PDB file of C-alpha atoms in Angstrom:
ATOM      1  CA  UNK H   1     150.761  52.810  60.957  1.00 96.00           C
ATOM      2  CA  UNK H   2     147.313  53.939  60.034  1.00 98.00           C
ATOM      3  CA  UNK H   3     144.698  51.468  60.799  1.00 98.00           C
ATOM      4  CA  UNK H   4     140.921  50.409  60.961  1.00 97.00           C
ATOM      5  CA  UNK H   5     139.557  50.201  64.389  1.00 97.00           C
ATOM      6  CA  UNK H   6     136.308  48.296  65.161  1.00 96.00           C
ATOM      7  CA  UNK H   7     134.976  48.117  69.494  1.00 93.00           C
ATOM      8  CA  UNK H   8     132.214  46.057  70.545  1.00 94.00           C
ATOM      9  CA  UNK H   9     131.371  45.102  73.872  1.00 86.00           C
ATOM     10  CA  UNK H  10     128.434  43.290  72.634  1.00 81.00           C
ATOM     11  CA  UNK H  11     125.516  45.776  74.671  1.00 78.00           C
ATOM     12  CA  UNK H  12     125.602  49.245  73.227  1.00 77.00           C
ATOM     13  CA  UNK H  13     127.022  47.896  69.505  1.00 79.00           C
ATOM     14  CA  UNK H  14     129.777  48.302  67.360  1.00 91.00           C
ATOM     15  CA  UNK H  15     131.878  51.542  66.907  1.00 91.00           C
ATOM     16  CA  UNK H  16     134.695  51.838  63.807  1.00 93.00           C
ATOM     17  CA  UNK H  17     137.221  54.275  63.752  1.00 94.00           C
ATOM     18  CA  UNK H  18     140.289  54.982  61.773  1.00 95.00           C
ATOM     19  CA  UNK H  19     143.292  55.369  63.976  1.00 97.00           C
ATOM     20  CA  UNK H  20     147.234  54.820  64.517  1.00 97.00           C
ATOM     21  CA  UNK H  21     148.831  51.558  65.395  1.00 97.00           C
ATOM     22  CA  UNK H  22     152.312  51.316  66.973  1.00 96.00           C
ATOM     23  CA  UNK H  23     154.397  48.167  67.815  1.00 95.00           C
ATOM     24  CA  UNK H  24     156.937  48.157  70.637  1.00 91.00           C
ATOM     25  CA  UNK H  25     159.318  45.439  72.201  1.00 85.00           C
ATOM     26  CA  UNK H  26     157.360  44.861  74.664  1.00 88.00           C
ATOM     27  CA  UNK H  27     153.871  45.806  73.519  1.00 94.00           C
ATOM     28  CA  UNK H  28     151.339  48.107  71.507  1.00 96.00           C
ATOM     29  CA  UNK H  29     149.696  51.404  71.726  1.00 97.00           C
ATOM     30  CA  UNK H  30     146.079  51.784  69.676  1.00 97.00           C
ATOM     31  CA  UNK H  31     145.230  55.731  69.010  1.00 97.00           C
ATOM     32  CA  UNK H  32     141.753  56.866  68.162  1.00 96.00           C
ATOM     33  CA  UNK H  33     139.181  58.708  68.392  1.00 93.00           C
ATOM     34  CA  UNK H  34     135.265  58.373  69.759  1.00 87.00           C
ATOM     35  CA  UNK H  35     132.837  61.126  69.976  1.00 86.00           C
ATOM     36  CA  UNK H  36     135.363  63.597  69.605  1.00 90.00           C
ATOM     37  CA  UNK H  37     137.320  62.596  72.470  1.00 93.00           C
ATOM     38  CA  UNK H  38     141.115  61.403  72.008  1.00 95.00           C
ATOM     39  CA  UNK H  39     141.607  57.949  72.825  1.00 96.00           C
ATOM     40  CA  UNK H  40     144.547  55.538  73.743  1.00 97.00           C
ATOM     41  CA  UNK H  41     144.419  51.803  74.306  1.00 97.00           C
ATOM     42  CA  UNK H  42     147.777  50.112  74.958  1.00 97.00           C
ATOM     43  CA  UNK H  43     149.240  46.714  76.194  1.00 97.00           C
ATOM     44  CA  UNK H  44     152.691  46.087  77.737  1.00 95.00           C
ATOM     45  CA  UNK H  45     153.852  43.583  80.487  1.00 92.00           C
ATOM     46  CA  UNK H  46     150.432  41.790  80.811  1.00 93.00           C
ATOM     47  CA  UNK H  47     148.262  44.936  81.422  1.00 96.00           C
ATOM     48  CA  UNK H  48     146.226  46.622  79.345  1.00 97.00           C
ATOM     49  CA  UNK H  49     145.414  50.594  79.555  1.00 97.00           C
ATOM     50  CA  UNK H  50     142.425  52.614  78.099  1.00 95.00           C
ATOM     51  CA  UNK H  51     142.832  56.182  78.619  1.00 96.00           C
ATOM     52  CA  UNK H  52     139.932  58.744  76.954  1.00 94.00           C
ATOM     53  CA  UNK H  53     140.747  62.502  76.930  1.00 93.00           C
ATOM     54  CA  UNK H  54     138.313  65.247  76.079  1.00 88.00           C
ATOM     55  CA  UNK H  55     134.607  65.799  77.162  1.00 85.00           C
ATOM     56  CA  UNK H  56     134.670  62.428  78.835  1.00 80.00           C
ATOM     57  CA  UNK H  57     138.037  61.796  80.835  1.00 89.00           C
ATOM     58  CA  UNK H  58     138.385  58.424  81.773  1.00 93.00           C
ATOM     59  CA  UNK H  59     141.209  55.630  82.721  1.00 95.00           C
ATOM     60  CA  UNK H  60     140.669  52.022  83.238  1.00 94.00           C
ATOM     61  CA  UNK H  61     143.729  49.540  83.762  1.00 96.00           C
ATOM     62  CA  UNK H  62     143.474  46.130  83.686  1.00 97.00           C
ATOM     63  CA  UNK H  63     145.229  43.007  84.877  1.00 97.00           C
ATOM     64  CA  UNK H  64     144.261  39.293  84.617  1.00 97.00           C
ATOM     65  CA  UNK H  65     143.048  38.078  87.667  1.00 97.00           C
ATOM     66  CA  UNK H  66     143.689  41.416  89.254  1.00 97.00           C
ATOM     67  CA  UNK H  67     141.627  44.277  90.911  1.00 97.00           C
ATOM     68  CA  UNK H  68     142.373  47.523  89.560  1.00 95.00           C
ATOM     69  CA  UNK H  69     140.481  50.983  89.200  1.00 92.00           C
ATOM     70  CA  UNK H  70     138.676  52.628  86.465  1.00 92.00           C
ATOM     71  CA  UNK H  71     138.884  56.671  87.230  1.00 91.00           C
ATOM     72  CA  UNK H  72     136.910  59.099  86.060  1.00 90.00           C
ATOM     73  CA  UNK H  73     137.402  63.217  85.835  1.00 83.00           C
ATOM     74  CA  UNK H  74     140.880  64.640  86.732  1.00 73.00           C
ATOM     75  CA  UNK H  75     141.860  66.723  89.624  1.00 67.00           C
ATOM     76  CA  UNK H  76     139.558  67.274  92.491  1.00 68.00           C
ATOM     77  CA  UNK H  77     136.467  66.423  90.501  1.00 73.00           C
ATOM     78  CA  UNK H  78     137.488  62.715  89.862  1.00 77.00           C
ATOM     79  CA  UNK H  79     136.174  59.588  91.499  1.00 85.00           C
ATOM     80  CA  UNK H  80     136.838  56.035  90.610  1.00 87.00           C
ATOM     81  CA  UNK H  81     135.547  52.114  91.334  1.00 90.00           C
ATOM     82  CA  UNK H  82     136.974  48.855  91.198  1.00 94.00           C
ATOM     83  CA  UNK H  83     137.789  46.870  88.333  1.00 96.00           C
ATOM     84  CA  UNK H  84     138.159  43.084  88.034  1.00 97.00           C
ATOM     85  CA  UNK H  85     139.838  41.264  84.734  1.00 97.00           C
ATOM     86  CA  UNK H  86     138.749  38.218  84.775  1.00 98.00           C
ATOM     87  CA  UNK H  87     140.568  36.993  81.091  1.00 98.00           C
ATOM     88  CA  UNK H  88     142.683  38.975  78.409  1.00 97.00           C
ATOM     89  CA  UNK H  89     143.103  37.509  75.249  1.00 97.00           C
ATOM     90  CA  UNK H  90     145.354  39.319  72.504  1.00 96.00           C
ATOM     91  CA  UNK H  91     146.639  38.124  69.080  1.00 95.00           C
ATOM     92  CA  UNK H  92     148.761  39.989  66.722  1.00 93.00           C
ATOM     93  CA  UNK H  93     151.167  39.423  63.919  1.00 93.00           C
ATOM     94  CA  UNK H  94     152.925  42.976  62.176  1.00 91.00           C
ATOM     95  CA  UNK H  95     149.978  44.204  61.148  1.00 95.00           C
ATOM     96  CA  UNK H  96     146.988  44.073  63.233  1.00 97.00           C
ATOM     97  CA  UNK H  97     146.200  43.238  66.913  1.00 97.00           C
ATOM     98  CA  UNK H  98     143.125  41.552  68.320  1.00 98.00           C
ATOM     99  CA  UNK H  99     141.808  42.116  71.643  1.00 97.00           C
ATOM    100  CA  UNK H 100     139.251  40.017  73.719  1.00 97.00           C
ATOM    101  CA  UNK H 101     138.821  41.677  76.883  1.00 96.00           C
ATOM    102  CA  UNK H 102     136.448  40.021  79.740  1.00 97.00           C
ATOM    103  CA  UNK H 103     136.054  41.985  83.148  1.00 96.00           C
ATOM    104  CA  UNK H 104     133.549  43.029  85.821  1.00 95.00           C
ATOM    105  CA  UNK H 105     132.859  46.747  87.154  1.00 89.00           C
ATOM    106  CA  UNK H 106     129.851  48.365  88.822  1.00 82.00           C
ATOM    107  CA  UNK H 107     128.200  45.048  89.153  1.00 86.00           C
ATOM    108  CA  UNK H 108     128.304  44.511  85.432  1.00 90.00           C
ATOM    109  CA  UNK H 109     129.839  41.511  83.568  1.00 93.00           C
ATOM    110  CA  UNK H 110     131.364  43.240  80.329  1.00 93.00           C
ATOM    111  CA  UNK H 111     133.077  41.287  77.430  1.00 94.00           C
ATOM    112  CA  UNK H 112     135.007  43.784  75.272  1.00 95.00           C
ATOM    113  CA  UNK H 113     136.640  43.131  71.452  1.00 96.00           C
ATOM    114  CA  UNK H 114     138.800  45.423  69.847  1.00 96.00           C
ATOM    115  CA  UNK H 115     140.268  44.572  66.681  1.00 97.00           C
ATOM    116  CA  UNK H 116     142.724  46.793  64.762  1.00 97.00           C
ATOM    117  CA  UNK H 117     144.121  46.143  61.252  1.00 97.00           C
ATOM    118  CA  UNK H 118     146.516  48.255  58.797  1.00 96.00           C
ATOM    119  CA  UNK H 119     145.764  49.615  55.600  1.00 94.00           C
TER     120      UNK H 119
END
């Protein structure tokens, strides 16, 4: 279903974007895009994936209370770093999900919130 995409991870400010929302048995998958670049957030079994594909190719995975890996590139010109998820909250009813996403990389604390609603 189409929907209304807002990111903020409180530092660099708040993006919107319209986008597609799918609902699964065991999860959701958020499509967008962001500076041209095709986007994917999804959730299923307790872990969350971002995946960005275009000028920027990047995947981050992440786990509550787990240590994972963001990579970035493809191929031989990729290199990655650790990831640590320290909380992930989601609510959603049929219509909209809500994402509050709190994890450390690169020495940085980051507290991410996606929310996506229908229209």
């Amino acid at each position: 279903m189409k929907c209304k995409i807002t990111l903020d991870n409180g530092k660099t400010g708040v993006f919107t974007a319209k986008g597609d929302l799918s609902f699964g048995a065991e999860g959701f998958a958020l499509f967008y895009e962001l500076d041209g670049d095709r986007c994917l957030l999804s959730y299923k079994n307790g872990t969350i994936v971002q995946e960005r594909r275009g000028n920027v190719t990047m995947k981050m995975v992440f786990s509550q209370g787990k240590q994972t890996e963001c990579t970035l590139g493809e191929g031989g010109l990729s290199g990655g770093f650790p990831v640590f998820t320290n909380k992930i909250q989601i609510e959603n009813d049929s219509k909209s999900v809500d994402i509050k996403l709190f994890y450390n990389c690169a020495g940085e604390s980051v507290a991410l919130h996606v929310f996506a609603t229908a229209y």
